CSV table of C-alpha atoms in Angstrom, one decimal:
chain,number,residue,atom,x,y,z
A,992,TRP,CA,0.0,0.0,0.0
A,993,ARG,CA,1.7,3.2,-1.2
A,994,ILE,CA,0.4,5.5,1.5
A,995,SER,CA,2.5,8.4,0.1
A,996,GLU,CA,0.5,8.3,-3.1
A,997,GLU,CA,-2.8,8.8,-1.5
A,998,PRO,CA,-4.5,12.2,-2.3
A,999,TRP,CA,-4.7,13.1,1.4
A,1000,MET,CA,-0.9,12.8,1.7
A,1001,GLU,CA,-0.2,15.4,-1.0
A,1002,GLU,CA,0.9,18.1,1.5
A,1003,SER,CA,3.6,15.7,2.9
A,1004,ARG,CA,5.3,15.1,-0.4
A,1005,GLN,CA,7.7,18.0,0.1
A,1006,TRP,CA,9.5,16.0,2.7
A,1007,LEU,CA,8.1,12.5,2.3
A,1008,ASP,CA,9.4,10.6,-0.8
A,1009,ASN,CA,7.9,7.3,-0.2
A,1010,LEU,CA,5.8,5.5,2.5
A,1011,LYS,CA,4.8,2.0,1.8
A,1012,LEU,CA,3.3,-0.9,3.8
A,1013,ARG,CA,3.4,-4.5,2.6
A,1014,ALA,CA,2.2,-7.9,3.8
A,1015,SER,CA,2.5,-11.4,2.4
A,1016,TRP,CA,1.5,-14.9,3.0
A,1017,GLY,CA,2.5,-18.1,1.3
A,1018,LYS,CA,2.4,-21.8,1.6
A,1019,LEU,CA,4.9,-24.3,0.1
A,1020,GLY,CA,5.2,-28.1,0.1
A,1021,ASN,CA,8.2,-30.4,0.2
A,1022,ASP,CA,8.0,-34.0,-1.0
A,1023,GLN,CA,11.7,-34.7,-1.5
A,1024,ILE,CA,11.7,-38.4,-0.3
A,1025,SER,CA,11.7,-41.7,-2.1
A,1026,ASP,CA,8.7,-42.5,-4.3
A,1027,PHE,CA,5.9,-44.9,-3.3
A,1028,MET,CA,6.6,-45.0,0.4
A,1029,TYR,CA,2.9,-45.4,1.0
A,1030,VAL,CA,3.0,-48.7,-0.9
A,1031,GLN,CA,3.8,-52.1,0.6
A,1032,GLY,CA,7.0,-53.3,-1.2
A,1033,VAL,CA,7.6,-57.0,-2.0
A,1034,ALA,CA,10.5,-58.8,-3.7
A,1035,LEU,CA,10.8,-62.2,-5.3
A,1036,SER,CA,13.7,-64.2,-3.9
A,1037,PRO,CA,16.5,-64.9,-6.5
A,1038,ASN,CA,16.7,-68.6,-5.6
A,1039,PRO,CA,14.1,-71.2,-4.5
A,1040,VAL,CA,13.3,-71.2,-0.8
A,1041,VAL,CA,10.7,-74.0,-0.6
A,1042,VAL,CA,9.7,-77.3,-2.2
A,1043,ILE,CA,6.0,-77.9,-2.8
A,1044,ASP,CA,4.8,-81.1,-4.6
A,1045,GLY,CA,8.3,-81.8,-5.5
A,1046,LYS,CA,8.9,-78.4,-7.2
A,1047,PRO,CA,11.4,-75.8,-5.9
A,1048,LEU,CA,9.6,-72.4,-5.7
A,1049,GLN,CA,10.7,-68.9,-5.1
A,1050,GLY,CA,9.3,-66.8,-2.2
A,1051,LEU,CA,7.9,-63.4,-1.8
A,1052,SER,CA,9.0,-61.2,1.1
A,1053,THR,CA,8.2,-57.6,2.2
A,1054,THR,CA,10.9,-55.1,1.5
A,1055,SER,CA,9.6,-52.1,3.5
A,1056,VAL,CA,6.8,-51.1,5.9
A,1057,PRO,CA,4.4,-48.7,4.2
A,1058,ASN,CA,3.3,-45.4,5.7
A,1059,ARG,CA,-0.3,-45.0,4.5
A,1060,GLU,CA,-0.6,-41.6,6.1
A,1061,ILE,CA,2.6,-40.0,4.7
A,1062,THR,CA,2.2,-36.7,2.9
A,1063,TRP,CA,4.4,-33.7,2.0
A,1064,GLU,CA,5.6,-31.3,4.7
A,1065,THR,CA,4.1,-27.9,4.6
A,1066,THR,CA,5.8,-24.5,5.2
A,1067,THR,CA,3.6,-21.4,5.8
A,1068,THR,CA,5.2,-18.0,5.8
A,1069,TRP,CA,3.9,-14.6,7.0
A,1070,ASN,CA,5.7,-11.3,6.5
A,1071,ILE,CA,4.8,-7.7,7.4
A,1072,GLY,CA,7.0,-4.8,6.5
A,1073,GLY,CA,7.3,-1.2,5.5
A,1074,GLU,CA,9.6,1.3,4.0
A,1075,ILE,CA,10.0,5.0,4.2
A,1076,SER,CA,12.2,7.6,2.4
A,1077,LEU,CA,12.5,11.2,3.6
A,1078,TRP,CA,13.9,14.5,2.3
A,1079,ASN,CA,14.8,13.4,-1.2
A,1080,GLY,CA,16.7,10.3,0.0
A,1081,LEU,CA,18.5,11.9,2.9
A,1082,LEU,CA,17.2,9.2,5.2
A,1083,GLY,CA,15.5,5.8,4.4
A,1084,LEU,CA,14.4,2.8,6.3
A,1085,GLN,CA,13.1,-0.6,5.4
A,1086,ALA,CA,11.9,-3.1,8.0
A,1087,ASP,CA,10.3,-6.5,7.8
A,1088,VAL,CA,9.1,-9.0,10.4
A,1089,PHE,CA,8.5,-12.6,9.4
A,1090,TYR,CA,7.4,-15.9,10.8
A,1091,LYS,CA,7.7,-19.3,9.1
A,1092,LEU,CA,6.0,-22.5,10.4
A,1093,THR,CA,6.9,-25.9,8.9
A,1094,THR,CA,4.6,-28.8,9.9
A,1095,GLY,CA,4.7,-32.5,9.1
A,1096,ILE,CA,8.4,-32.5,8.6
A,1097,LEU,CA,9.6,-35.6,6.8
A,1098,GLN,CA,11.9,-37.3,9.4
A,1099,SER,CA,13.7,-40.6,9.6
A,1100,GLN,CA,12.8,-42.9,12.5
A,1101,SER,CA,16.2,-44.6,12.4
A,1102,GLY,CA,17.8,-44.8,15.8
A,1103,GLN,CA,14.6,-43.5,17.5
A,1104,LEU,CA,13.0,-46.9,18.2
A,1105,PRO,CA,14.4,-49.9,20.1
A,1106,PRO,CA,16.1,-52.7,18.1
A,1107,SER,CA,13.7,-55.2,19.7
A,1108,ILE,CA,11.0,-54.3,17.2
A,1109,GLY,CA,13.2,-55.6,14.4
A,1110,GLY,CA,13.0,-52.6,12.1
A,1111,ASN,CA,9.3,-53.2,11.5
A,1112,TYR,CA,8.3,-49.6,11.1
A,1113,PRO,CA,8.1,-46.9,8.3
A,1114,ALA,CA,11.4,-45.4,7.5
A,1115,ILE,CA,10.0,-41.9,7.1
A,1116,ILE,CA,7.2,-40.2,8.9
A,1117,ASN,CA,5.7,-36.7,9.1
A,1118,GLY,CA,7.1,-36.2,12.6
A,1119,GLY,CA,8.2,-32.7,13.3
A,1120,VAL,CA,7.2,-29.0,13.6
A,1121,VAL,CA,9.7,-26.2,13.3
A,1122,ASP,CA,9.2,-22.5,13.3
A,1123,VAL,CA,11.5,-19.5,12.4
A,1124,LYS,CA,10.9,-15.9,13.4
A,1125,GLY,CA,13.0,-12.9,12.7
A,1126,THR,CA,13.4,-9.4,11.3
A,1127,GLU,CA,15.3,-7.6,8.6
A,1128,ILE,CA,16.2,-3.9,8.7
A,1129,VAL,CA,18.0,-1.7,6.1
A,1130,LEU,CA,18.9,1.9,6.9
A,1131,THR,CA,20.1,4.3,4.1
A,1132,HIS,CA,21.5,7.8,4.2
A,1133,ARG,CA,22.9,9.9,1.4
A,1134,ASN,CA,23.9,13.6,1.2
A,1135,LYS,CA,26.0,16.1,-0.6
A,1136,ALA,CA,27.9,19.1,0.5
A,1137,GLY,CA,29.6,21.1,-2.2
A,1138,GLU,CA,31.9,18.8,-4.1
A,1139,PHE,CA,31.7,16.1,-1.4
A,1140,TYR,CA,29.1,13.4,-1.5
A,1141,TYR,CA,28.5,10.1,0.3
A,1142,ASP,CA,26.0,7.3,0.3
A,1143,PHE,CA,25.7,5.0,3.4
A,1144,SER,CA,23.7,1.9,4.0
A,1145,ALA,CA,23.5,-0.6,6.8
A,1146,ASN,CA,21.6,-3.8,7.1
A,1147,MET,CA,20.8,-6.3,9.9
A,1148,SER,CA,19.0,-9.6,9.9
A,1149,TYR,CA,17.9,-11.8,12.8
A,1150,ALA,CA,16.4,-15.2,12.5
A,1151,ALA,CA,15.9,-17.8,15.2
A,1152,ASN,CA,14.5,-21.3,14.7
A,1153,ARG,CA,13.4,-24.0,17.2
A,1154,TYR,CA,11.8,-27.4,17.4
A,1155,ILE,CA,8.2,-27.2,18.4
A,1156,SER,CA,7.6,-31.0,17.9
A,1157,THR,CA,9.9,-33.8,16.9
A,1158,ASN,CA,10.3,-37.5,17.2
A,1159,ASP,CA,12.6,-37.6,20.2
A,1160,SER,CA,13.6,-41.0,21.5
A,1161,GLU,CA,11.6,-42.1,24.5
A,1162,ASN,CA,13.1,-42.5,28.0
A,1163,ILE,CA,15.8,-39.8,27.4
A,1164,PRO,CA,16.5,-37.3,30.1
A,1165,THR,CA,14.4,-34.2,29.9
A,1166,TRP,CA,17.6,-32.1,29.4
A,1167,GLN,CA,18.3,-34.0,26.2
A,1168,SER,CA,14.9,-33.3,24.5
A,1169,ARG,CA,15.2,-31.3,21.3
A,1170,LEU,CA,12.0,-29.4,22.0
A,1171,GLY,CA,12.6,-25.7,22.1
A,1172,THR,CA,16.2,-26.0,20.9
A,1173,PRO,CA,17.6,-24.5,17.6
A,1174,LEU,CA,18.2,-26.8,14.6
A,1175,GLY,CA,21.8,-27.9,14.5
A,1176,SER,CA,22.5,-27.5,18.2
A,1177,VAL,CA,25.4,-29.4,19.8
A,1178,LEU,CA,24.8,-32.2,22.4
A,1179,GLY,CA,27.7,-32.5,24.8
A,1180,TYR,CA,28.9,-32.4,28.4
A,1181,VAL,CA,28.9,-29.4,30.8
A,1182,SER,CA,32.4,-28.8,31.9
A,1183,ASP,CA,33.4,-28.0,35.5
A,1184,GLY,CA,36.9,-26.8,35.1
A,1185,LEU,CA,39.9,-29.2,35.4
A,1186,TYR,CA,40.8,-31.9,38.0
A,1187,ARG,CA,43.2,-29.8,40.0
A,1188,ASP,CA,44.8,-32.5,42.2
A,1189,GLU,CA,44.5,-36.1,43.3
A,1190,ASP,CA,41.9,-35.3,46.0
A,1191,ASP,CA,39.7,-33.6,43.4
A,1192,LEU,CA,40.1,-36.5,41.0
A,1193,LEU,CA,39.2,-39.1,43.7
A,1194,SER,CA,36.1,-37.2,45.0
A,1195,SER,CA,34.6,-36.3,41.6
A,1196,PRO,CA,32.7,-38.3,39.0
A,1197,LYS,CA,34.8,-39.4,36.0
A,1198,THR,CA,34.2,-40.7,32.4
A,1199,SER,CA,36.6,-43.6,33.0
A,1200,ASP,CA,39.5,-44.8,35.2
A,1201,ALA,CA,41.9,-43.5,32.5
A,1202,VAL,CA,41.2,-39.9,33.6
A,1203,ARG,CA,44.2,-38.1,35.1
A,1204,VAL,CA,44.8,-34.9,37.1
A,1205,GLY,CA,44.8,-32.0,34.7
A,1206,ASP,CA,42.0,-33.5,32.5
A,1207,ILE,CA,38.6,-31.8,32.0
A,1208,LYS,CA,36.0,-32.4,34.7
A,1209,TYR,CA,32.3,-32.7,33.8
A,1210,LYS,CA,29.1,-32.2,35.7
A,1211,ASP,CA,27.1,-35.2,36.7
A,1212,LEU,CA,23.7,-34.0,35.6
A,1213,ASN,CA,21.7,-37.1,36.7
A,1214,GLY,CA,23.5,-37.5,40.0
A,1215,ASP,CA,24.5,-41.2,39.6
A,1216,GLY,CA,28.1,-40.6,40.5
A,1217,ARG,CA,29.4,-41.3,37.0
A,1218,ILE,CA,29.8,-39.3,33.8
A,1219,THR,CA,27.9,-41.2,31.1
A,1220,LEU,CA,26.0,-40.3,27.9
A,1221,GLU,CA,23.0,-39.4,30.0
A,1222,ASP,CA,24.9,-36.4,31.4
A,1223,ARG,CA,25.0,-34.7,28.0
A,1224,THR,CA,22.8,-31.8,27.3
A,1225,TRP,CA,22.5,-29.1,24.6
A,1226,ILE,CA,25.6,-26.9,25.1
A,1227,ALA,CA,25.8,-24.8,22.0
A,1228,GLY,CA,23.7,-23.4,19.2
A,1229,PRO,CA,24.4,-24.0,15.5
A,1230,GLN,CA,27.4,-22.3,13.8
A,1231,LEU,CA,24.9,-20.5,11.5
A,1232,PRO,CA,24.6,-17.0,13.1
A,1233,LYS,CA,21.3,-15.8,14.4
A,1234,MET,CA,22.3,-12.2,13.6
A,1235,MET,CA,24.1,-11.0,10.5
A,1236,PHE,CA,24.9,-7.4,9.7
A,1237,GLY,CA,26.8,-5.2,7.2
A,1238,ALA,CA,27.5,-1.7,6.0
A,1239,ASN,CA,28.5,-0.1,2.7
A,1240,LEU,CA,29.9,3.4,2.2
A,1241,THR,CA,30.5,5.2,-1.0
A,1242,ALA,CA,32.0,8.7,-1.0
A,1243,GLY,CA,33.7,11.0,-3.3
A,1244,TRP,CA,35.3,14.4,-3.5
A,1245,ARG,CA,36.4,15.9,-6.8
A,1246,GLN,CA,38.4,13.2,-8.6
A,1247,PHE,CA,38.7,11.0,-5.5
A,1248,ASP,CA,36.3,8.2,-4.7
A,1249,LEU,CA,36.1,5.7,-1.8
A,1250,ASN,CA,34.2,2.4,-1.4
A,1251,MET,CA,34.1,0.4,1.8
A,1252,THR,CA,32.3,-2.7,2.9
A,1253,LEU,CA,31.9,-4.0,6.5
A,1254,GLN,CA,30.3,-7.4,7.4
A,1255,GLY,CA,29.8,-9.3,10.6
A,1256,ALA,CA,27.8,-11.8,12.6
A,1257,ALA,CA,26.7,-12.3,16.2
A,1258,LEU,CA,24.9,-14.8,18.3
A,1259,THR,CA,26.9,-17.7,16.9
A,1260,ASP,CA,29.0,-20.5,18.4
A,1261,ILE,CA,31.8,-22.6,17.2
A,1262,MET,CA,33.1,-25.8,18.7
A,1263,LEU,CA,36.9,-26.3,18.7
A,1264,CYS,CA,36.4,-30.1,19.1
A,1265,GLY,CA,35.3,-32.1,16.1
A,1266,THR,CA,31.8,-33.3,16.3
A,1267,TYR,CA,31.0,-35.9,13.6
A,1268,SER,CA,27.2,-36.0,13.9
A,1269,ALA,CA,26.8,-38.5,11.0
A,1270,LEU,CA,29.2,-41.0,12.6
A,1271,GLY,CA,28.0,-40.4,16.1
A,1272,TYR,CA,31.2,-39.4,17.9
A,1273,SER,CA,33.5,-36.6,18.8
A,1274,ASP,CA,37.2,-36.3,18.4
A,1275,GLY,CA,40.0,-33.9,19.3
A,1276,THR,CA,41.3,-31.5,16.7
A,1277,TYR,CA,44.5,-29.5,16.3
A,1278,PHE,CA,42.8,-26.7,18.3
A,1279,THR,CA,42.1,-29.0,21.3
A,1280,GLN,CA,44.7,-31.7,21.4
A,1281,ALA,CA,48.4,-30.8,21.5
A,1282,PHE,CA,50.7,-32.8,19.2
A,1283,LYS,CA,47.7,-34.4,17.4
A,1284,TRP,CA,49.0,-36.7,14.6
A,1285,GLY,CA,52.5,-35.3,15.2
A,1286,SER,CA,51.6,-31.7,14.5
A,1287,ASN,CA,53.0,-28.6,16.2
A,1288,PRO,CA,50.6,-27.6,19.0
A,1289,PRO,CA,48.9,-24.2,19.2
A,1290,LYS,CA,50.8,-21.8,21.5
A,1291,TYR,CA,47.7,-21.3,23.8
A,1292,LEU,CA,47.5,-25.1,24.4
A,1293,VAL,CA,51.1,-25.2,25.6
A,1294,GLU,CA,51.4,-22.0,27.6
A,1295,GLY,CA,47.9,-22.4,29.2
A,1296,SER,CA,48.2,-26.1,30.0
A,1297,TRP,CA,47.9,-27.7,33.4
A,1298,ARG,CA,51.1,-28.4,35.3
A,1299,PRO,CA,51.7,-29.4,38.9
A,1300,ASP,CA,53.0,-25.9,39.4
A,1301,HIS,CA,50.1,-24.3,37.4
A,1302,THR,CA,46.9,-25.9,38.7
A,1303,ASP,CA,44.7,-23.0,37.9
A,1304,ALA,CA,45.5,-23.5,34.2
A,1305,GLN,CA,43.0,-22.7,31.4
A,1306,TYR,CA,43.7,-25.8,29.3
A,1307,PRO,CA,44.2,-29.6,30.1
A,1308,ARG,CA,47.5,-31.2,30.7
A,1309,LEU,CA,49.9,-31.9,27.8
A,1310,SER,CA,50.3,-35.4,26.5
A,1311,THR,CA,51.4,-37.2,23.4
A,1312,GLN,CA,48.7,-39.7,24.0
A,1313,THR,CA,45.1,-39.0,23.0
A,1314,SER,CA,42.7,-38.5,25.9
A,1315,SER,CA,39.2,-39.6,25.1
A,1316,ASN,CA,38.0,-37.7,28.1
A,1317,ASN,CA,39.3,-34.4,26.8
A,1318,ALA,CA,38.2,-35.0,23.2
A,1319,VAL,CA,34.4,-35.4,23.7
A,1320,ALA,CA,32.1,-32.5,22.8
A,1321,SER,CA,31.7,-30.2,25.8
A,1322,ASP,CA,31.2,-26.5,26.4
A,1323,PHE,CA,34.8,-26.4,27.5
A,1324,TRP,CA,35.6,-26.1,23.8
A,1325,LYS,CA,32.8,-23.8,22.9
A,1326,ARG,CA,33.8,-20.3,21.7
A,1327,ASP,CA,31.9,-17.2,20.6
A,1328,ALA,CA,32.2,-16.8,16.9
A,1329,SER,CA,30.9,-13.3,16.6
A,1330,TYR,CA,33.0,-11.0,14.4
A,1331,LEU,CA,33.2,-7.7,12.6
A,1332,ARG,CA,35.3,-7.6,9.4
A,1333,LEU,CA,36.5,-4.9,7.1
A,1334,LYS,CA,35.8,-6.9,4.0
A,1335,ASN,CA,36.8,-4.5,1.2
A,1336,VAL,CA,38.2,-1.0,0.8
A,1337,GLN,CA,39.0,0.8,-2.4
A,1338,LEU,CA,40.4,4.3,-2.9
A,1339,GLY,CA,40.4,5.7,-6.5
A,1340,TYR,CA,41.4,8.8,-8.4
A,1341,THR,CA,40.0,9.7,-11.8
A,1342,PHE,CA,42.4,11.7,-13.8
A,1343,PRO,CA,41.2,15.1,-15.2
A,1344,THR,CA,39.7,15.2,-18.7
A,1345,ARG,CA,42.7,17.2,-20.0
A,1346,ILE,CA,45.0,14.3,-19.2
A,1347,SER,CA,42.7,11.8,-20.8
A,1348,ASN,CA,42.4,13.9,-23.9
A,1349,PHE,CA,46.1,14.3,-24.1
A,1350,LEU,CA,46.5,10.5,-24.0
A,1351,HIS,CA,43.7,10.1,-26.5
A,1352,ILE,CA,41.5,8.0,-24.1
A,1353,SER,CA,38.1,8.5,-22.7
A,1354,ARG,CA,38.8,7.9,-19.1
A,1355,MET,CA,41.6,6.8,-16.8
A,1356,ARG,CA,41.3,5.9,-13.1
A,1357,ALA,CA,44.0,4.7,-10.7
A,1358,TYR,CA,43.1,2.8,-7.5
A,1359,VAL,CA,44.4,0.9,-4.5
A,1360,SER,CA,42.3,-1.7,-2.8
A,1361,GLY,CA,42.4,-4.2,0.0
A,1362,SER,CA,40.3,-7.1,1.2
A,1363,ASN,CA,40.1,-8.8,4.6
A,1364,LEU,CA,42.2,-5.9,6.1
A,1365,LEU,CA,40.9,-6.1,9.6
A,1366,THR,CA,38.9,-8.6,11.7
A,1367,LEU,CA,37.7,-8.0,15.2
A,1368,SER,CA,36.9,-11.4,16.8
A,1369,LYS,CA,37.7,-13.4,19.9
A,1370,LEU,CA,38.8,-16.2,17.7
A,1371,SER,CA,41.7,-14.2,16.3
A,1372,LYS,CA,44.0,-15.1,19.2
A,1373,LEU,CA,43.4,-18.7,18.5
A,1374,GLY,CA,44.4,-18.3,14.9
A,1375,LEU,CA,40.9,-19.1,13.6
A,1376,ASP,CA,38.9,-17.4,10.9
A,1377,PRO,CA,35.4,-16.7,12.3
A,1378,GLU,CA,34.0,-17.7,8.9
A,1379,VAL,CA,35.6,-21.1,9.0
A,1380,PRO,CA,33.1,-23.8,7.9
A,1381,SER,CA,34.4,-26.3,10.5
A,1382,VAL,CA,37.5,-27.2,12.5
A,1383,GLN,CA,37.4,-30.9,11.7
A,1384,ASN,CA,39.3,-31.4,8.5
A,1385,GLY,CA,41.2,-28.1,8.1
A,1386,TYR,CA,40.3,-25.3,5.8
A,1387,TYR,CA,41.9,-22.9,3.4
A,1388,PRO,CA,42.1,-19.5,5.2
A,1389,GLN,CA,40.9,-16.3,3.6
A,1390,GLN,CA,43.7,-14.2,2.4
A,1391,ARG,CA,44.4,-10.5,3.0
A,1392,VAL,CA,44.9,-9.0,-0.4
A,1393,LEU,CA,46.4,-5.6,-1.4
A,1394,SER,CA,46.2,-4.5,-5.0
A,1395,ALA,CA,46.7,-1.5,-7.2
A,1396,GLY,CA,45.8,-0.8,-10.7
A,1397,VAL,CA,44.7,1.5,-13.5
A,1398,ASP,CA,41.4,1.4,-15.4
A,1399,ILE,CA,41.5,2.8,-18.9
A,1400,THR,CA,38.6,3.4,-21.2
A,1401,PHE,CA,39.3,4.1,-24.8
């Protein structure tokens, strides 16, 4: 609804460029699963399995359990927003609020039911409900003063999802239920510092008898005096940031021009330990285990490690042997992955027309530029890029690039 175009808004058009409200609603379906899962599958044995009246005969057997009720999952999205522009573009604002609800999510039941039922259940069911809510904001400002001009824009988006309903395994502790947790959350142990001395080790629950002084200590959530899989809980959110933001600046004065881009993210976690969800286990990485696979250890693991004369250390004891206790997923290895990065900067100078004419060209511009020049992040002291996809198998780091050049138009 272009409110600014209404007849009764005519007197406001001297300072109001645009005022608009919008709303949308939509529904989508997803059926990306195998075909014919609602049909009972049967297969003929390749060889005879029985003899009847002296004749060897093949047999028919079921190949899958049908799900007569299966249907596609449905996503419904609502969005309300508006935009306003004032004083011939001097100030502008766009804002949107959205809500997305996905029901009947197609989920596998593998690992959710006890083995005693023999796999006699449908492989895929409509078993989950997830919602996402968030907002997007864009702020713009441009102005000119004499020969100086600039154009600035900033944007921010926030989105948070959660499980409303899912096919959790029965008989799990309440603190392991996925209900209310974000998708992609990390299940692990809650750390309680390090085992400081022998008395601390003997009086505290342990994961195994192989634990030593200087290893990570975990909280016994169910109070049974041992550290077991039932003591795990949701310790970290997904690495995908809930909040992302950025800013762009374009400015110029006479023949000079400047372009700058900032980007960042917040409300995001990264696990330094390797969590291999598909394989169902965790393992140490170069960032958590000194001398792993014969590698040089990070400086912080060595200088901050536990020693008999340094019992208030920040990191576990050093060892050339892998400690399964210290390698499991826990909030001990969770780090804040928020960052702000100066992504690109370019400064240019366009030569005067008299020089271009003298060289028999239309236009000539010289520039210097740089990318990834500055990053503000708590991960920097660990030698980690906050945009790293994972810490499990290594990654090719982003490079800081400085360049200079000349653009010539004939």
